[in-house]
Every structure is written in C-alpha cells, then in structure tokens.
Amino acid sequence: MDPLPTGSARRTSPAMTLGAVLLTLLILPTSVTGSGVALPHIGHDTDASLDALQWVVHGYNLTFASFMLACGSLADLIGRRRMFTVGAVLFTAASLVSALASNIILLDLMRGAAGIGAAALLTSGSSILATTFDGAARTRVFAAVGITTGAGLALGAMAAGVLADNLGWRSFYGAHALLLALVLIAVPFMAESRSESAASVDWAGTVTFVSSLFLLMLGMVEGPQWGWGSKGVLAMLAGSVLLMVAFVLVERRVRHPMFDLRLLSNGRFMALCLIPVVVTFAFVILLPLLPNYLMVANGQSSQAAGTTMLLMTVPILITPLLAGKLVKWGWSNRSVFAVSLICLTAGVAWLAVELKPGIGAGALAGPLITLGVGLGLNFGLVDGAVLDVVSPEATGTAAGFLNTLRLGSEAVVIAAAGSALVNLVRNWLDDGLDRFPGYRGGATELANNVNSGDLAGPLATLPDEVRSRFFDFVTEGLTGAWQSVLWASAAICAVLSVAIYAMLAGRKSRATDGPDPVAKERPVAESMS
C-alpha cells in the first residue's frame, strides 16, 4: 500500500479521519436494521404492494453485498480517499432522494444506489484506517470499528422507530443524508493511498454475480405473488443458476478473479465462512422481519417494536470483549465458535417455542439475549481467524470472500424468509377467510399487509362485532407461519453448526488454537453483522 501525496502533509488529520470513518460505520448498519421498522409507514404513505415494499430492504442488501469486491478493487486502483468520496456522495444523494421520494419504485432504486455507496464506503474506509494507523494504534482503531458497527446494529431499529413514529419515515433517510454530509466535510483531511499491485476490476465476474443474485432474489420475492410454478418465476430462477455457472467459468479464466475459487478447497477457511451464514439464519432475518410481527400481533408502535429489538442487539456491544477474554484465558477459537453456534441455534429454537400474540418483553428476553450473545461471541473474531488460515498474499481475497458471502447470504435469506412467511400466511387465510364475509379483500392482499406490519387497516373495514375474532384468526396464522420459519432456521443452523465444528477439527493451526501474535498488527475489516 503506497501513500500518495495530498498536496500538504499538514492538511491530513488522523483524528478527523478516524471520526469520519467511525461515523460512517455507525450509519451503514442502521439502514439494514432500521428500514424494516419503517416499512409500515412507507407502505401507508405510498400504498405500495408488499413485493415492491420489500425491495426497500432487499435493494440495499443486494447492492451492498454484490458491489463490495468491485468497490474494493476500484479503491486500490483509483485511490481509497477518492473511492470513499464517491461512496459518501452517492450514499448522501440516494438518502436525500429517498427522503423526498413519493413513488415506491424511485425509493427502491435509491435504496439500491445507497447500497452501492455503502459498499464503497465500507471497503475504502477500512483501507483508509489501515494505511493511516500503525502498530498498537491500529489495533485500538479496529477494536473501535467493531464496537461502532455493533452500536449501529443495536440502535438502528430503535432509531428508525422513534423517527418514523414522531417525525415520519422520511426523517430516517434524511438523517442519513445529513450525517453523511458531515462525513464529507472531513474528506479533505484524509490521506490518499492506493495499492502498487492493484489488479483491474473483474467486470465480467461482477456482472454475472450481481445478475445471478438479483434474479434469485427477484424470483423469491415474486414467487408468492405470481405463483412458484409461473413461467416468470421459473425463468428468473433458471436464469440465476445459469448466470452463477457463467460466473464460475469466468472466474476460472480471468487473470485476477473476483473470487479465487482455490479458496474453496481450504476446509477450515470454508468452515469459518459458514459461521456468518448461521448468523444470517438465526439472527439477521429477525432484524427487518420480527418488528412487523410485533406491530401486528402485539399492536406495538414502530418505536416500541424497535426498542424491543434492543434485547437482541445490545449484547453485541459487550460479548465481543468476553470472546477476547476467553481466548486470553486459554480457550481455542474453535471452542468460542462452538459456544457461539450453540447460542444462535438454541436462541432461534427458543424463540419458536415462546412466540405468540401478546408476548411480553420478559418472555422475549431469554431467546433474544441468547441470540445477541451468540453473535457477539464471533463478531470480529471470525474475521481475524479467516485471515490466519490463508496465505498472506490471499488475505485480501479471503476477507472479500467472507464479507461477500456474509452480506450475500443476508440478502438472499431475508428475501426467502419473507416469501415463506407470505406463502404460509396466505395458505392459512385461504382455508378460513370465508368465515368473515365482511372482509372484502383477498388472502394474498391480507398476507402482504400483515407481513408488512399492518393489520389495523384491514380491521378498520370490519364491523365491530367480528374484529376480535378476525384478529385472533389472522394472528394465529401469522404466528404459525413464524414458528414454521423459525424451526426451519433452527434445523439449518444445527446442521451447519455440526458441519462447521467438524471442519474446524484436525491438526493444530492458528485458526483453531488461538490468534496469531502477528494478527494483532493486521487490520480486520469489520462487517455489518
């Protein structure tokens, strides 16, 4: 990494650089956790269908995941500060337009643009910190990165709920624009740098990967609406498979691939990369979806639902410190990961048992805190372990692969879980909605409404004497759908956890028997979850 001259050494400020990047890393995860809480307000104002509404969340997640490696390569080529500036301008502009948008299609497009900006900001911001700080200072800086990212995850849902309930959903995106505008003020005080060995961007790999992921998500979101056997959905799913095959073929032939496919043969590396997938199935799917259940089945406001989610997210601020202590006390990384996976699997299964209409914070506290502890125990630790099981020249590719798989799994699994909930609720309603002749809507429309957090609207159309029975009927079906999804997630987590633990076994290595002493001087790019 070769610093470039900036015109005046006195203009650069490590303190302002750190403050700007940390503020950025506080903001980015709030779009992941907060947008789901704002969806009912957005749907009410725009009268959007559920599939269009879901793309407020899906669009951001998809582009965030898909463009990370391309943005990282571009940052190495054109300069990290330049790439950070481009990302900040794009994120700010997209957030401002999002705050002003009255059309759901425009809002969806702007959230996708914000995801591209987020990818540029995350990749370049981490590199800027790595080139600005050295030695023990760098270690402290990246510890602060982990805490800040965790704080963004913890506070996103509550902040979105408070703003949406009191100032309207537009204020949530307006706040993003305002805060990133402050970040832009600090850009001139950042040092510029680029990599002397930077390779060109793998555009063929990027296009095929993004297109495959987009078609997969689009097919899953539209499946409940168009029918899983419809020609359109089948064509999108088939196209996704073909494009992924094309992506693999491209990566085998290009000189500097987006993914180094040889990494797939490293068993311990793949085991570590699967840990964030367990996190996705157990923890991440709840961030945008569970608040909607609480708003429907418990009648909570967006603010109250977001505040309830703190039970799950606040432990992220504490338990990474516990993980570090356990390693210092002689625990192997493999043992810490095992406890983390047990907490994640047990937490989602526990939630499946407890979840019911009217559930209070006391009953939710056990499973949600367990899930937060499970994520916190591997938060950051897995990133460092991944870099210790590959050769030094492959660390950049390994970190990119980990974060792309992490964010890509989040985008796909959230879309799949949302579609499963709509399908299951619609099937329930189809079998009993005729008992309420006063309701004039259809099963699909009602399933879309409740899964976007709105039952008040449909209830308002019914006579007073049937509202209570209708509420009980709908929330019973919604709860059953949630329990099915949670049990399926628990089963997947259990299978993956056993596989991960087995794959991490074997001869002693830095991956399984504690951190590499040199790793303390190595930057770790923290992720959104």
PDB file of C-alpha atoms in Angstrom, residues 147-401:
ATOM      1  CA  ILE A 147     -17.781  -1.516  18.722  1.00  0.00           C
ATOM      2  CA  THR A 148     -19.119   1.204  16.412  1.00  0.00           C
ATOM      3  CA  THR A 149     -20.538  -1.278  13.922  1.00  0.00           C
ATOM      4  CA  GLY A 150     -22.188  -3.164  16.764  1.00  0.00           C
ATOM      5  CA  ALA A 151     -23.675   0.082  18.055  1.00  0.00           C
ATOM      6  CA  GLY A 152     -25.156   0.761  14.608  1.00  0.00           C
ATOM      7  CA  LEU A 153     -26.766  -2.660  14.568  1.00  0.00           C
ATOM      8  CA  ALA A 154     -28.015  -2.215  18.123  1.00  0.00           C
ATOM      9  CA  LEU A 155     -29.524   1.228  17.691  1.00  0.00           C
ATOM     10  CA  GLY A 156     -30.798   1.089  14.103  1.00  0.00           C
ATOM     11  CA  ALA A 157     -34.231  -0.396  14.760  1.00  0.00           C
ATOM     12  CA  MET A 158     -34.927   1.835  17.750  1.00  0.00           C
ATOM     13  CA  ALA A 159     -33.745   4.988  15.958  1.00  0.00           C
ATOM     14  CA  ALA A 160     -35.907   4.172  12.935  1.00  0.00           C
ATOM     15  CA  GLY A 161     -38.930   3.545  15.160  1.00  0.00           C
ATOM     16  CA  VAL A 162     -38.517   6.799  17.089  1.00  0.00           C
ATOM     17  CA  LEU A 163     -38.054   8.868  13.926  1.00  0.00           C
ATOM     18  CA  ALA A 164     -40.822   7.140  11.948  1.00  0.00           C
ATOM     19  CA  ASP A 165     -43.392   7.436  14.752  1.00  0.00           C
ATOM     20  CA  ASN A 166     -42.608  11.040  15.662  1.00  0.00           C
ATOM     21  CA  LEU A 167     -41.296  12.714  12.509  1.00  0.00           C
ATOM     22  CA  GLY A 168     -42.283  10.299   9.739  1.00  0.00           C
ATOM     23  CA  TRP A 169     -40.268   7.678   7.883  1.00  0.00           C
ATOM     24  CA  ARG A 170     -38.669  10.296   5.617  1.00  0.00           C
ATOM     25  CA  SER A 171     -36.741  11.676   8.594  1.00  0.00           C
ATOM     26  CA  PHE A 172     -34.883   8.356   8.909  1.00  0.00           C
ATOM     27  CA  TYR A 173     -33.333   8.692   5.458  1.00  0.00           C
ATOM     28  CA  GLY A 174     -32.990  12.446   5.861  1.00  0.00           C
ATOM     29  CA  ALA A 175     -30.874  11.847   8.966  1.00  0.00           C
ATOM     30  CA  HIS A 176     -28.620   9.546   6.930  1.00  0.00           C
ATOM     31  CA  ALA A 177     -28.125  12.280   4.339  1.00  0.00           C
ATOM     32  CA  LEU A 178     -27.336  14.895   6.984  1.00  0.00           C
ATOM     33  CA  LEU A 179     -24.827  12.711   8.843  1.00  0.00           C
ATOM     34  CA  LEU A 180     -23.008  11.641   5.655  1.00  0.00           C
ATOM     35  CA  ALA A 181     -22.830  15.289   4.611  1.00  0.00           C
ATOM     36  CA  LEU A 182     -20.877  15.859   7.837  1.00  0.00           C
ATOM     37  CA  VAL A 183     -18.577  12.987   6.880  1.00  0.00           C
ATOM     38  CA  LEU A 184     -17.856  14.672   3.532  1.00  0.00           C
ATOM     39  CA  ILE A 185     -16.508  17.706   5.395  1.00  0.00           C
ATOM     40  CA  ALA A 186     -13.705  15.521   6.789  1.00  0.00           C
ATOM     41  CA  VAL A 187     -12.655  14.038   3.426  1.00  0.00           C
ATOM     42  CA  PRO A 188     -10.028  16.722   2.629  1.00  0.00           C
ATOM     43  CA  PHE A 189      -8.260  15.816   5.872  1.00  0.00           C
ATOM     44  CA  MET A 190      -7.815  12.161   4.840  1.00  0.00           C
ATOM     45  CA  ALA A 191      -4.566  10.902   3.310  1.00  0.00           C
ATOM     46  CA  GLU A 192      -4.796   9.337  -0.147  1.00  0.00           C
ATOM     47  CA  SER A 193      -3.327   5.899  -0.860  1.00  0.00           C
ATOM     48  CA  ARG A 194      -3.527   3.111  -3.404  1.00  0.00           C
ATOM     49  CA  SER A 195      -2.002  -0.327  -3.887  1.00  0.00           C
ATOM     50  CA  GLU A 196       1.009  -0.654  -6.188  1.00  0.00           C
ATOM     51  CA  SER A 197      -0.060  -4.199  -7.075  1.00  0.00           C
ATOM     52  CA  ALA A 198      -3.735  -3.389  -7.652  1.00  0.00           C
ATOM     53  CA  ALA A 199      -5.341  -5.544 -10.327  1.00  0.00           C
ATOM     54  CA  SER A 200      -8.051  -4.418 -12.717  1.00  0.00           C
ATOM     55  CA  VAL A 201     -11.682  -4.903 -11.745  1.00  0.00           C
ATOM     56  CA  ASP A 202     -13.193  -8.226 -12.754  1.00  0.00           C
ATOM     57  CA  TRP A 203     -16.185  -6.701 -14.533  1.00  0.00           C
ATOM     58  CA  ALA A 204     -17.323  -9.972 -16.125  1.00  0.00           C
ATOM     59  CA  GLY A 205     -17.347 -11.677 -12.732  1.00  0.00           C
ATOM     60  CA  THR A 206     -19.073  -8.725 -11.096  1.00  0.00           C
ATOM     61  CA  VAL A 207     -21.831  -8.534 -13.730  1.00  0.00           C
ATOM     62  CA  THR A 208     -22.570 -12.270 -13.719  1.00  0.00           C
ATOM     63  CA  PHE A 209     -22.522 -12.460  -9.897  1.00  0.00           C
ATOM     64  CA  VAL A 210     -24.747  -9.410  -9.361  1.00  0.00           C
ATOM     65  CA  SER A 211     -27.170 -10.520 -12.086  1.00  0.00           C
ATOM     66  CA  SER A 212     -27.413 -14.043 -10.680  1.00  0.00           C
ATOM     67  CA  LEU A 213     -28.081 -12.771  -7.161  1.00  0.00           C
ATOM     68  CA  PHE A 214     -30.612 -10.223  -8.428  1.00  0.00           C
ATOM     69  CA  LEU A 215     -32.609 -12.822 -10.383  1.00  0.00           C
ATOM     70  CA  LEU A 216     -32.555 -15.213  -7.419  1.00  0.00           C
ATOM     71  CA  MET A 217     -33.901 -12.558  -5.050  1.00  0.00           C
ATOM     72  CA  LEU A 218     -36.444 -11.277  -7.566  1.00  0.00           C
ATOM     73  CA  GLY A 219     -37.718 -14.811  -8.127  1.00  0.00           C
ATOM     74  CA  MET A 220     -38.112 -15.433  -4.396  1.00  0.00           C
ATOM     75  CA  VAL A 221     -39.846 -12.113  -3.754  1.00  0.00           C
ATOM     76  CA  GLU A 222     -42.270 -12.544  -6.658  1.00  0.00           C
ATOM     77  CA  GLY A 223     -42.852 -16.269  -6.084  1.00  0.00           C
ATOM     78  CA  PRO A 224     -45.763 -15.782  -3.635  1.00  0.00           C
ATOM     79  CA  GLN A 225     -47.269 -13.086  -5.856  1.00  0.00           C
ATOM     80  CA  TRP A 226     -47.009 -14.716  -9.299  1.00  0.00           C
ATOM     81  CA  GLY A 227     -47.033 -18.369  -8.191  1.00  0.00           C
ATOM     82  CA  TRP A 228     -43.971 -20.573  -7.791  1.00  0.00           C
ATOM     83  CA  GLY A 229     -44.855 -22.519 -10.923  1.00  0.00           C
ATOM     84  CA  SER A 230     -45.353 -19.443 -13.104  1.00  0.00           C
ATOM     85  CA  LYS A 231     -43.178 -19.049 -16.182  1.00  0.00           C
ATOM     86  CA  GLY A 232     -41.764 -15.736 -14.962  1.00  0.00           C
ATOM     87  CA  VAL A 233     -40.584 -17.078 -11.611  1.00  0.00           C
ATOM     88  CA  LEU A 234     -39.172 -20.279 -13.107  1.00  0.00           C
ATOM     89  CA  ALA A 235     -37.352 -18.249 -15.772  1.00  0.00           C
ATOM     90  CA  MET A 236     -35.782 -15.989 -13.134  1.00  0.00           C
ATOM     91  CA  LEU A 237     -34.624 -18.920 -11.007  1.00  0.00           C
ATOM     92  CA  ALA A 238     -33.247 -20.764 -14.025  1.00  0.00           C
ATOM     93  CA  GLY A 239     -31.513 -17.593 -15.199  1.00  0.00           C
ATOM     94  CA  SER A 240     -29.937 -17.204 -11.765  1.00  0.00           C
ATOM     95  CA  VAL A 241     -28.478 -20.714 -11.950  1.00  0.00           C
ATOM     96  CA  LEU A 242     -27.139 -20.196 -15.484  1.00  0.00           C
ATOM     97  CA  LEU A 243     -25.528 -16.892 -14.556  1.00  0.00           C
ATOM     98  CA  MET A 244     -23.890 -18.456 -11.498  1.00  0.00           C
ATOM     99  CA  VAL A 245     -22.462 -21.189 -13.734  1.00  0.00           C
ATOM    100  CA  ALA A 246     -21.207 -18.460 -16.062  1.00  0.00           C
ATOM    101  CA  PHE A 247     -19.666 -16.686 -13.079  1.00  0.00           C
ATOM    102  CA  VAL A 248     -17.724 -19.824 -12.082  1.00  0.00           C
ATOM    103  CA  LEU A 249     -16.485 -20.274 -15.667  1.00  0.00           C
ATOM    104  CA  VAL A 250     -15.412 -16.630 -15.832  1.00  0.00           C
ATOM    105  CA  GLU A 251     -13.551 -16.855 -12.546  1.00  0.00           C
ATOM    106  CA  ARG A 252     -11.593 -19.870 -13.784  1.00  0.00           C
ATOM    107  CA  ARG A 253     -10.345 -17.970 -16.822  1.00  0.00           C
ATOM    108  CA  VAL A 254      -9.672 -14.381 -15.778  1.00  0.00           C
ATOM    109  CA  ARG A 255      -6.214 -13.426 -14.547  1.00  0.00           C
ATOM    110  CA  HIS A 256      -7.441 -11.535 -11.488  1.00  0.00           C
ATOM    111  CA  PRO A 257     -10.769 -13.122 -10.488  1.00  0.00           C
ATOM    112  CA  MET A 258     -13.381 -11.552  -8.219  1.00  0.00           C
ATOM    113  CA  PHE A 259     -13.297 -14.809  -6.199  1.00  0.00           C
ATOM    114  CA  ASP A 260     -10.257 -17.069  -6.027  1.00  0.00           C
ATOM    115  CA  LEU A 261     -12.025 -20.419  -6.396  1.00  0.00           C
ATOM    116  CA  ARG A 262      -8.996 -22.237  -4.967  1.00  0.00           C
ATOM    117  CA  LEU A 263     -10.032 -20.967  -1.548  1.00  0.00           C
ATOM    118  CA  LEU A 264     -12.997 -23.342  -1.683  1.00  0.00           C
ATOM    119  CA  SER A 265     -10.633 -26.283  -1.166  1.00  0.00           C
ATOM    120  CA  ASN A 266      -9.467 -24.917   2.215  1.00  0.00           C
ATOM    121  CA  GLY A 267     -11.726 -26.717   4.702  1.00  0.00           C
ATOM    122  CA  ARG A 268     -11.044 -24.515   7.721  1.00  0.00           C
ATOM    123  CA  PHE A 269     -11.491 -21.371   5.646  1.00  0.00           C
ATOM    124  CA  MET A 270     -14.858 -22.583   4.361  1.00  0.00           C
ATOM    125  CA  ALA A 271     -15.929 -23.548   7.885  1.00  0.00           C
ATOM    126  CA  LEU A 272     -15.210 -20.031   9.120  1.00  0.00           C
ATOM    127  CA  CYS A 273     -17.045 -18.523   6.153  1.00  0.00           C
ATOM    128  CA  LEU A 274     -20.131 -20.593   7.025  1.00  0.00           C
ATOM    129  CA  ILE A 275     -20.351 -19.089  10.530  1.00  0.00           C
ATOM    130  CA  PRO A 276     -21.895 -15.823   9.196  1.00  0.00           C
ATOM    131  CA  VAL A 277     -24.414 -17.945   7.292  1.00  0.00           C
ATOM    132  CA  VAL A 278     -25.583 -19.420  10.617  1.00  0.00           C
ATOM    133  CA  VAL A 279     -25.770 -15.853  11.936  1.00  0.00           C
ATOM    134  CA  THR A 280     -27.976 -14.934   8.989  1.00  0.00           C
ATOM    135  CA  PHE A 281     -30.468 -17.756   9.572  1.00  0.00           C
ATOM    136  CA  ALA A 282     -30.623 -17.230  13.347  1.00  0.00           C
ATOM    137  CA  PHE A 283     -30.134 -13.512  13.858  1.00  0.00           C
ATOM    138  CA  VAL A 284     -30.170 -11.342  10.740  1.00  0.00           C
ATOM    139  CA  ILE A 285     -33.562 -12.476   9.387  1.00  0.00           C
ATOM    140  CA  LEU A 286     -35.153 -11.197  12.588  1.00  0.00           C
ATOM    141  CA  LEU A 287     -33.836  -7.635  12.218  1.00  0.00           C
ATOM    142  CA  PRO A 288     -36.173  -6.489   9.394  1.00  0.00           C
ATOM    143  CA  LEU A 289     -38.999  -9.028   9.900  1.00  0.00           C
ATOM    144  CA  LEU A 290     -39.646  -9.533  13.636  1.00  0.00           C
ATOM    145  CA  PRO A 291     -40.663  -5.884  14.271  1.00  0.00           C
ATOM    146  CA  ASN A 292     -43.512  -6.366  11.774  1.00  0.00           C
ATOM    147  CA  TYR A 293     -44.780  -9.368  13.763  1.00  0.00           C
ATOM    148  CA  LEU A 294     -44.692  -7.341  16.982  1.00  0.00           C
ATOM    149  CA  MET A 295     -46.583  -4.481  15.344  1.00  0.00           C
ATOM    150  CA  VAL A 296     -49.343  -6.842  14.159  1.00  0.00           C
ATOM    151  CA  ALA A 297     -49.631  -9.484  16.890  1.00  0.00           C
ATOM    152  CA  ASN A 298     -48.839  -7.168  19.823  1.00  0.00           C
ATOM    153  CA  GLY A 299     -50.222  -3.938  18.406  1.00  0.00           C
ATOM    154  CA  GLN A 300     -46.923  -2.196  19.104  1.00  0.00           C
ATOM    155  CA  SER A 301     -45.855   1.061  17.505  1.00  0.00           C
ATOM    156  CA  SER A 302     -42.743   1.167  15.322  1.00  0.00           C
ATOM    157  CA  GLN A 303     -40.895   2.812  18.187  1.00  0.00           C
ATOM    158  CA  ALA A 304     -41.903   0.120  20.694  1.00  0.00           C
ATOM    159  CA  ALA A 305     -41.049  -2.700  18.288  1.00  0.00           C
ATOM    160  CA  GLY A 306     -37.660  -1.165  17.558  1.00  0.00           C
ATOM    161  CA  THR A 307     -36.968  -0.737  21.262  1.00  0.00           C
ATOM    162  CA  THR A 308     -37.838  -4.409  21.879  1.00  0.00           C
ATOM    163  CA  MET A 309     -35.168  -5.391  19.360  1.00  0.00           C
ATOM    164  CA  LEU A 310     -32.554  -3.877  21.685  1.00  0.00           C
ATOM    165  CA  LEU A 311     -32.849  -7.075  23.717  1.00  0.00           C
ATOM    166  CA  MET A 312     -31.169  -8.846  20.807  1.00  0.00           C
ATOM    167  CA  THR A 313     -28.744  -6.177  19.631  1.00  0.00           C
ATOM    168  CA  VAL A 314     -27.343  -4.589  22.806  1.00  0.00           C
ATOM    169  CA  PRO A 315     -25.389  -7.758  23.806  1.00  0.00           C
ATOM    170  CA  ILE A 316     -23.326  -7.253  20.632  1.00  0.00           C
ATOM    171  CA  LEU A 317     -21.671  -4.300  22.368  1.00  0.00           C
ATOM    172  CA  ILE A 318     -20.475  -6.425  25.301  1.00  0.00           C
ATOM    173  CA  THR A 319     -19.861 -10.026  24.294  1.00  0.00           C
ATOM    174  CA  PRO A 320     -17.019  -9.410  21.778  1.00  0.00           C
ATOM    175  CA  LEU A 321     -14.970  -8.307  24.803  1.00  0.00           C
ATOM    176  CA  LEU A 322     -15.916 -11.575  26.532  1.00  0.00           C
ATOM    177  CA  ALA A 323     -14.770 -13.543  23.479  1.00  0.00           C
ATOM    178  CA  GLY A 324     -11.378 -11.831  23.662  1.00  0.00           C
ATOM    179  CA  LYS A 325     -11.110 -12.647  27.367  1.00  0.00           C
ATOM    180  CA  LEU A 326     -11.954 -16.297  26.760  1.00  0.00           C
ATOM    181  CA  VAL A 327      -9.171 -16.583  24.172  1.00  0.00           C
ATOM    182  CA  LYS A 328      -6.712 -14.940  26.590  1.00  0.00           C
ATOM    183  CA  TRP A 329      -7.783 -17.423  29.274  1.00  0.00           C
ATOM    184  CA  GLY A 330      -6.770 -20.309  27.031  1.00  0.00           C
ATOM    185  CA  TRP A 331      -9.932 -21.110  25.094  1.00  0.00           C
ATOM    186  CA  SER A 332      -9.327 -22.059  21.478  1.00  0.00           C
ATOM    187  CA  ASN A 333     -11.128 -20.112  18.780  1.00  0.00           C
ATOM    188  CA  ARG A 334     -12.928 -23.346  17.908  1.00  0.00           C
ATOM    189  CA  SER A 335     -14.355 -23.570  21.427  1.00  0.00           C
ATOM    190  CA  VAL A 336     -15.551 -19.969  21.376  1.00  0.00           C
ATOM    191  CA  PHE A 337     -17.160 -20.527  17.988  1.00  0.00           C
ATOM    192  CA  ALA A 338     -18.861 -23.660  19.310  1.00  0.00           C
ATOM    193  CA  VAL A 339     -20.461 -21.722  22.179  1.00  0.00           C
ATOM    194  CA  SER A 340     -21.490 -19.001  19.732  1.00  0.00           C
ATOM    195  CA  LEU A 341     -23.151 -21.508  17.389  1.00  0.00           C
ATOM    196  CA  ILE A 342     -24.947 -23.229  20.278  1.00  0.00           C
ATOM    197  CA  CYS A 343     -26.346 -19.875  21.435  1.00  0.00           C
ATOM    198  CA  LEU A 344     -27.518 -18.960  17.936  1.00  0.00           C
ATOM    199  CA  THR A 345     -29.183 -22.319  17.322  1.00  0.00           C
ATOM    200  CA  ALA A 346     -30.733 -22.510  20.779  1.00  0.00           C
ATOM    201  CA  GLY A 347     -31.884 -18.898  20.621  1.00  0.00           C
ATOM    202  CA  VAL A 348     -33.847 -19.265  17.404  1.00  0.00           C
ATOM    203  CA  ALA A 349     -35.393 -22.557  18.596  1.00  0.00           C
ATOM    204  CA  TRP A 350     -36.287 -20.942  21.927  1.00  0.00           C
ATOM    205  CA  LEU A 351     -37.982 -18.068  20.102  1.00  0.00           C
ATOM    206  CA  ALA A 352     -40.029 -20.584  18.081  1.00  0.00           C
ATOM    207  CA  VAL A 353     -41.310 -22.072  21.352  1.00  0.00           C
ATOM    208  CA  GLU A 354     -42.117 -18.744  23.029  1.00  0.00           C
ATOM    209  CA  LEU A 355     -43.536 -16.676  20.164  1.00  0.00           C
ATOM    210  CA  LYS A 356     -47.256 -15.932  20.452  1.00  0.00           C
ATOM    211  CA  PRO A 357     -49.603 -12.926  20.143  1.00  0.00           C
ATOM    212  CA  GLY A 358     -49.286 -10.582  23.113  1.00  0.00           C
ATOM    213  CA  ILE A 359     -45.853 -11.908  24.089  1.00  0.00           C
ATOM    214  CA  GLY A 360     -44.170  -9.580  26.557  1.00  0.00           C
ATOM    215  CA  ALA A 361     -40.608  -8.366  26.828  1.00  0.00           C
ATOM    216  CA  GLY A 362     -39.948 -10.816  29.665  1.00  0.00           C
ATOM    217  CA  ALA A 363     -40.709 -13.861  27.524  1.00  0.00           C
ATOM    218  CA  LEU A 364     -38.780 -12.407  24.569  1.00  0.00           C
ATOM    219  CA  ALA A 365     -35.746 -11.502  26.670  1.00  0.00           C
ATOM    220  CA  GLY A 366     -34.393 -15.049  27.012  1.00  0.00           C
ATOM    221  CA  PRO A 367     -34.228 -16.019  23.336  1.00  0.00           C
ATOM    222  CA  LEU A 368     -33.323 -12.555  22.041  1.00  0.00           C
ATOM    223  CA  ILE A 369     -30.485 -12.035  24.529  1.00  0.00           C
ATOM    224  CA  THR A 370     -29.214 -15.552  23.766  1.00  0.00           C
ATOM    225  CA  LEU A 371     -29.123 -14.686  20.069  1.00  0.00           C
ATOM    226  CA  GLY A 372     -27.268 -11.436  20.778  1.00  0.00           C
ATOM    227  CA  VAL A 373     -24.677 -13.267  22.880  1.00  0.00           C
ATOM    228  CA  GLY A 374     -24.277 -15.839  20.106  1.00  0.00           C
ATOM    229  CA  LEU A 375     -23.493 -13.185  17.504  1.00  0.00           C
ATOM    230  CA  GLY A 376     -21.295 -11.151  19.850  1.00  0.00           C
ATOM    231  CA  LEU A 377     -19.045 -14.122  20.626  1.00  0.00           C
ATOM    232  CA  ASN A 378     -17.997 -14.462  16.977  1.00  0.00           C
ATOM    233  CA  PHE A 379     -18.329 -10.805  15.947  1.00  0.00           C
ATOM    234  CA  GLY A 380     -14.903  -9.813  14.606  1.00  0.00           C
ATOM    235  CA  LEU A 381     -13.227 -12.997  15.902  1.00  0.00           C
ATOM    236  CA  VAL A 382     -14.214 -14.901  12.781  1.00  0.00           C
ATOM    237  CA  ASP A 383     -12.682 -12.186  10.558  1.00  0.00           C
ATOM    238  CA  GLY A 384      -9.317 -12.495  12.235  1.00  0.00           C
ATOM    239  CA  ALA A 385      -9.437 -16.299  12.168  1.00  0.00           C
ATOM    240  CA  VAL A 386     -10.170 -16.301   8.416  1.00  0.00           C
ATOM    241  CA  LEU A 387      -7.055 -14.245   7.740  1.00  0.00           C
ATOM    242  CA  ASP A 388      -4.981 -16.727   9.752  1.00  0.00           C
ATOM    243  CA  VAL A 389      -5.863 -19.826   7.693  1.00  0.00           C
ATOM    244  CA  VAL A 390      -4.855 -18.487   4.271  1.00  0.00           C
ATOM    245  CA  SER A 391      -1.514 -17.435   2.858  1.00  0.00           C
ATOM    246  CA  PRO A 392      -0.533 -13.765   3.382  1.00  0.00           C
ATOM    247  CA  GLU A 393      -0.970 -12.924  -0.303  1.00  0.00           C
ATOM    248  CA  ALA A 394      -4.552 -14.271  -0.220  1.00  0.00           C
ATOM    249  CA  THR A 395      -5.779 -12.291   2.795  1.00  0.00           C
ATOM    250  CA  GLY A 396      -7.461  -9.575   0.697  1.00  0.00           C
ATOM    251  CA  THR A 397      -9.357 -12.099  -1.389  1.00  0.00           C
ATOM    252  CA  ALA A 398     -10.251 -14.118   1.718  1.00  0.00           C
ATOM    253  CA  ALA A 399     -11.668 -11.081   3.534  1.00  0.00           C
ATOM    254  CA  GLY A 400     -13.621 -10.091   0.421  1.00  0.00           C
ATOM    255  CA  PHE A 401     -14.999 -13.602   0.017  1.00  0.00           C
TER     256      PHE A 401
END
